[in-house]
PDB file of C-alpha atoms in Angstrom:
ATOM      1  CA  MET A   1     -16.258   4.491   7.476  1.00 45.00           C
ATOM      2  CA  PRO A   2     -12.505   4.037   7.193  1.00 49.00           C
ATOM      3  CA  HIS A   3     -10.719   1.339   9.052  1.00 65.00           C
ATOM      4  CA  ILE A   4      -8.926   3.328  11.701  1.00 69.00           C
ATOM      5  CA  ASP A   5      -6.860   0.287  12.715  1.00 78.00           C
ATOM      6  CA  LEU A   6      -4.794   0.755   9.536  1.00 81.00           C
ATOM      7  CA  LEU A   7      -3.595   4.213  10.613  1.00 86.00           C
ATOM      8  CA  ARG A   8      -0.695   4.976  12.941  1.00 89.00           C
ATOM      9  CA  ALA A   9       1.981   7.648  13.176  1.00 92.00           C
ATOM     10  CA  GLY A  10       4.573   7.292  10.409  1.00 93.00           C
ATOM     11  CA  VAL A  11       2.299   5.398   8.026  1.00 93.00           C
ATOM     12  CA  THR A  12       2.486   8.021   5.258  1.00 93.00           C
ATOM     13  CA  MET A  13       6.295   8.329   5.253  1.00 94.00           C
ATOM     14  CA  PRO A  14       8.704   6.173   3.204  1.00 94.00           C
ATOM     15  CA  CYS A  15       9.879   3.454   5.598  1.00 93.00           C
ATOM     16  CA  ARG A  16      12.442   0.782   4.801  1.00 96.00           C
ATOM     17  CA  ASP A  17      12.292  -2.291   7.003  1.00 97.00           C
ATOM     18  CA  SER A  18      14.497  -5.166   5.858  1.00 97.00           C
ATOM     19  CA  ALA A  19      12.769  -7.788   8.041  1.00 97.00           C
ATOM     20  CA  ALA A  20       9.265  -6.788   6.890  1.00 97.00           C
ATOM     21  CA  ARG A  21      10.509  -6.644   3.290  1.00 98.00           C
ATOM     22  CA  ALA A  22      11.942 -10.182   3.488  1.00 98.00           C
ATOM     23  CA  THR A  23       8.767 -11.588   5.050  1.00 98.00           C
ATOM     24  CA  TRP A  24       6.557  -9.826   2.487  1.00 98.00           C
ATOM     25  CA  LEU A  25       8.731 -10.873  -0.457  1.00 98.00           C
ATOM     26  CA  ALA A  26       8.718 -14.544   0.574  1.00 98.00           C
ATOM     27  CA  SER A  27       4.932 -14.309   0.924  1.00 98.00           C
ATOM     28  CA  VAL A  28       4.591 -12.693  -2.517  1.00 98.00           C
ATOM     29  CA  HIS A  29       6.466 -15.586  -4.121  1.00 98.00           C
ATOM     30  CA  GLU A  30       4.405 -18.183  -2.253  1.00 98.00           C
ATOM     31  CA  SER A  31       1.041 -16.527  -2.954  1.00 97.00           C
ATOM     32  CA  ILE A  32       1.712 -15.899  -6.642  1.00 97.00           C
ATOM     33  CA  ARG A  33       3.027 -19.436  -7.214  1.00 96.00           C
ATOM     34  CA  GLY A  34      -0.135 -20.682  -5.506  1.00 94.00           C
ATOM     35  CA  ALA A  35      -2.191 -18.618  -7.957  1.00 91.00           C
ATOM     36  CA  GLY A  36      -0.330 -20.181 -10.892  1.00 95.00           C
ATOM     37  CA  GLY A  37       1.478 -16.944 -11.657  1.00 97.00           C
ATOM     38  CA  ALA A  38       4.980 -15.513 -11.586  1.00 97.00           C
ATOM     39  CA  VAL A  39       6.896 -12.538 -10.228  1.00 98.00           C
ATOM     40  CA  THR A  40       7.803 -10.313 -13.181  1.00 98.00           C
ATOM     41  CA  THR A  41       9.806  -7.400 -11.742  1.00 97.00           C
ATOM     42  CA  SER A  42      12.315  -6.739  -9.013  1.00 97.00           C
ATOM     43  CA  VAL A  43      11.275  -5.015  -5.788  1.00 98.00           C
ATOM     44  CA  GLU A  44      11.006  -1.226  -5.913  1.00 97.00           C
ATOM     45  CA  GLU A  45      11.962   0.320  -2.568  1.00 97.00           C
ATOM     46  CA  PRO A  46      10.120   3.156  -0.785  1.00 97.00           C
ATOM     47  CA  THR A  47      11.493   6.529  -1.826  1.00 93.00           C
ATOM     48  CA  VAL A  48      10.499  10.170  -2.105  1.00 88.00           C
ATOM     49  CA  GLY A  49       7.230  10.136  -4.018  1.00 89.00           C
ATOM     50  CA  ARG A  50       6.344   6.527  -3.010  1.00 93.00           C
ATOM     51  CA  ASN A  51       6.080   5.380   0.599  1.00 96.00           C
ATOM     52  CA  TYR A  52       5.744   1.650  -0.105  1.00 97.00           C
ATOM     53  CA  TYR A  53       7.477  -1.382  -1.560  1.00 98.00           C
ATOM     54  CA  ARG A  54       6.153  -2.593  -4.928  1.00 97.00           C
ATOM     55  CA  ILE A  55       6.716  -5.701  -7.032  1.00 98.00           C
ATOM     56  CA  GLY A  56       5.121  -6.709 -10.328  1.00 97.00           C
ATOM     57  CA  VAL A  57       3.489 -10.091 -10.815  1.00 98.00           C
ATOM     58  CA  ARG A  58       1.507 -11.918 -13.487  1.00 98.00           C
ATOM     59  CA  LEU A  59      -1.386 -14.045 -12.306  1.00 97.00           C
ATOM     60  CA  GLY A  60      -2.202 -17.483 -13.701  1.00 95.00           C
ATOM     61  CA  ASP A  61      -4.773 -15.943 -16.069  1.00 96.00           C
ATOM     62  CA  GLY A  62      -2.093 -13.606 -17.487  1.00 96.00           C
ATOM     63  CA  ARG A  63      -3.379 -10.493 -15.697  1.00 96.00           C
ATOM     64  CA  PRO A  64      -0.599  -8.168 -14.423  1.00 97.00           C
ATOM     65  CA  LEU A  65      -0.772  -6.882 -10.882  1.00 97.00           C
ATOM     66  CA  CYS A  66       1.462  -5.135  -8.368  1.00 98.00           C
ATOM     67  CA  ILE A  67       1.738  -6.308  -4.783  1.00 98.00           C
ATOM     68  CA  LEU A  68       2.422  -3.473  -2.333  1.00 98.00           C
ATOM     69  CA  LEU A  69       3.747  -3.268   1.217  1.00 98.00           C
ATOM     70  CA  ASN A  70       3.514  -0.317   3.565  1.00 98.00           C
ATOM     71  CA  SER A  71       6.065  -1.537   6.099  1.00 97.00           C
ATOM     72  CA  ALA A  72       5.269   1.164   8.681  1.00 95.00           C
ATOM     73  CA  ALA A  73       1.720  -0.214   8.950  1.00 94.00           C
ATOM     74  CA  ALA A  74       2.568  -3.843   8.029  1.00 96.00           C
ATOM     75  CA  VAL A  75      -0.184  -3.623   5.388  1.00 97.00           C
ATOM     76  CA  VAL A  76      -0.238  -5.482   2.067  1.00 98.00           C
ATOM     77  CA  ALA A  77      -2.365  -4.387  -0.892  1.00 98.00           C
ATOM     78  CA  ALA A  78      -2.619  -5.048  -4.600  1.00 98.00           C
ATOM     79  CA  ALA A  79      -3.066  -2.623  -7.472  1.00 97.00           C
ATOM     80  CA  GLN A  80      -3.112  -2.622 -11.215  1.00 95.00           C
ATOM     81  CA  PRO A  81       0.263  -1.741 -12.765  1.00 92.00           C
ATOM     82  CA  PRO A  82       0.894   1.996 -12.503  1.00 83.00           C
ATOM     83  CA  ASP A  83      -0.384   4.279 -15.233  1.00 82.00           C
ATOM     84  CA  ARG A  84       2.004   7.183 -15.745  1.00 79.00           C
ATOM     85  CA  HIS A  85      -1.007   9.475 -16.256  1.00 79.00           C
ATOM     86  CA  LEU A  86      -2.519   8.639 -12.841  1.00 79.00           C
ATOM     87  CA  VAL A  87      -1.207   9.645  -9.439  1.00 77.00           C
ATOM     88  CA  THR A  88      -3.599   7.376  -7.544  1.00 86.00           C
ATOM     89  CA  LEU A  89      -3.623   3.583  -7.666  1.00 94.00           C
ATOM     90  CA  LEU A  90      -6.336   1.300  -8.999  1.00 95.00           C
ATOM     91  CA  PHE A  91      -6.605  -1.172  -6.138  1.00 97.00           C
ATOM     92  CA  ALA A  92      -7.412  -4.873  -6.486  1.00 97.00           C
ATOM     93  CA  GLU A  93      -7.836  -7.807  -4.128  1.00 97.00           C
ATOM     94  CA  VAL A  94      -4.618  -9.467  -2.937  1.00 97.00           C
ATOM     95  CA  PRO A  95      -4.303 -13.048  -4.238  1.00 96.00           C
ATOM     96  CA  GLY A  96      -3.520 -15.582  -1.519  1.00 96.00           C
ATOM     97  CA  GLY A  97      -4.186 -13.132   1.297  1.00 96.00           C
ATOM     98  CA  GLU A  98      -4.118 -15.856   3.940  1.00 97.00           C
ATOM     99  CA  ILE A  99      -0.401 -16.387   3.249  1.00 98.00           C
ATOM    100  CA  TYR A 100       0.369 -12.794   4.299  1.00 98.00           C
ATOM    101  CA  ARG A 101      -1.907 -12.979   7.339  1.00 97.00           C
ATOM    102  CA  ARG A 102      -0.166 -16.152   8.496  1.00 98.00           C
ATOM    103  CA  VAL A 103       3.141 -14.233   8.822  1.00 98.00           C
ATOM    104  CA  GLY A 104       1.565 -11.294  10.660  1.00 97.00           C
ATOM    105  CA  LEU A 105       0.897  -8.861   7.811  1.00 97.00           C
ATOM    106  CA  ARG A 106      -2.469  -7.125   7.444  1.00 96.00           C
ATOM    107  CA  VAL A 107      -4.138  -7.542   4.040  1.00 97.00           C
ATOM    108  CA  ALA A 108      -6.188  -4.501   3.037  1.00 96.00           C
ATOM    109  CA  THR A 109      -9.280  -5.130   0.957  1.00 95.00           C
ATOM    110  CA  THR A 110     -10.263  -3.008  -2.023  1.00 96.00           C
ATOM    111  CA  ALA A 111     -13.276  -1.742  -0.049  1.00 94.00           C
ATOM    112  CA  GLU A 112     -11.029  -0.577   2.814  1.00 93.00           C
ATOM    113  CA  LEU A 113      -8.588   1.127   0.449  1.00 95.00           C
ATOM    114  CA  GLU A 114     -11.355   2.863  -1.519  1.00 94.00           C
ATOM    115  CA  ALA A 115     -13.027   4.193   1.648  1.00 92.00           C
ATOM    116  CA  PRO A 116     -12.946   7.940   2.254  1.00 90.00           C
ATOM    117  CA  PHE A 117     -11.537   9.044   5.570  1.00 80.00           C
ATOM    118  CA  GLU A 118     -12.518  11.796   7.972  1.00 80.00           C
ATOM    119  CA  ASP A 119     -10.120  14.488   9.124  1.00 82.00           C
ATOM    120  CA  ARG A 120     -10.676  13.485  12.766  1.00 83.00           C
ATOM    121  CA  TYR A 121      -8.877  10.183  12.071  1.00 82.00           C
ATOM    122  CA  LEU A 122      -5.760  12.097  11.062  1.00 89.00           C
ATOM    123  CA  GLN A 123      -5.019  13.002  14.700  1.00 91.00           C
ATOM    124  CA  ILE A 124      -3.169   9.670  14.901  1.00 91.00           C
ATOM    125  CA  LEU A 125      -0.607  10.961  12.380  1.00 94.00           C
ATOM    126  CA  THR A 126       2.372  13.205  13.086  1.00 95.00           C
ATOM    127  CA  ASP A 127       2.227  16.962  12.484  1.00 95.00           C
ATOM    128  CA  GLU A 128       4.385  16.532   9.362  1.00 95.00           C
ATOM    129  CA  GLU A 129       2.063  13.854   8.019  1.00 94.00           C
ATOM    130  CA  ARG A 130      -1.008  16.028   8.617  1.00 94.00           C
ATOM    131  CA  ARG A 131       0.691  18.866   6.683  1.00 94.00           C
ATOM    132  CA  ASP A 132       1.363  16.434   3.791  1.00 93.00           C
ATOM    133  CA  VAL A 133      -2.271  15.317   3.825  1.00 93.00           C
ATOM    134  CA  ALA A 134      -3.468  18.943   3.834  1.00 93.00           C
ATOM    135  CA  TYR A 135      -1.205  19.714   0.870  1.00 94.00           C
ATOM    136  CA  HIS A 136      -1.764  16.592  -1.255  1.00 93.00           C
ATOM    137  CA  ARG A 137      -5.430  16.078  -0.298  1.00 92.00           C
ATOM    138  CA  PRO A 138      -5.720  12.300  -0.768  1.00 92.00           C
ATOM    139  CA  GLY A 139      -9.330  11.191  -1.115  1.00 90.00           C
ATOM    140  CA  ARG A 140      -9.191   7.568   0.006  1.00 93.00           C
ATOM    141  CA  LEU A 141      -7.626   5.614   2.820  1.00 93.00           C
ATOM    142  CA  GLY A 142      -5.558   3.752   0.206  1.00 95.00           C
ATOM    143  CA  ASP A 143      -4.133   7.041  -1.070  1.00 94.00           C
ATOM    144  CA  LEU A 144      -2.920   7.764   2.449  1.00 93.00           C
ATOM    145  CA  LEU A 145      -1.395   4.305   3.007  1.00 95.00           C
ATOM    146  CA  PHE A 146       0.120   3.979  -0.497  1.00 96.00           C
ATOM    147  CA  ASN A 147       0.958   7.526  -1.467  1.00 94.00           C
ATOM    148  CA  TRP A 148       2.903   9.725  -3.842  1.00 89.00           C
ATOM    149  CA  PHE A 149       3.749  12.469  -1.285  1.00 90.00           C
ATOM    150  CA  ASP A 150       7.064  14.231  -1.804  1.00 79.00           C
TER     151      ASP A 150
END
């Protein structure tokens, strides 16, 4: 059963929020340093075809990861670096999740992001968002929160 508390109107649309971005970015640096890793890319802003912020990191064991922020929902997630052949993300657990929670961000687990959702939960979204969902047909809650809709 999907975690309905992650959904709210506007969550599927690209949303730029400079305060949320700054809080998230500071938390990324703190969490990745704490994991013995490093930030490896600059921040990519939400845009048409991606409704979330994304930054690349390398963990202490050398594994690359992307840390994501959906600022409309104040939700942080992690995913493997994007594969140009895949539209959907391969989600992972967020390292140092307590750091994000401490500043008021919600950390989504892999299980939450991989969960299918029921159409009845989409009533929370705007009409435009429901049309996008009907067109793009995302299969998981994570595909709704961190999407490729145009």
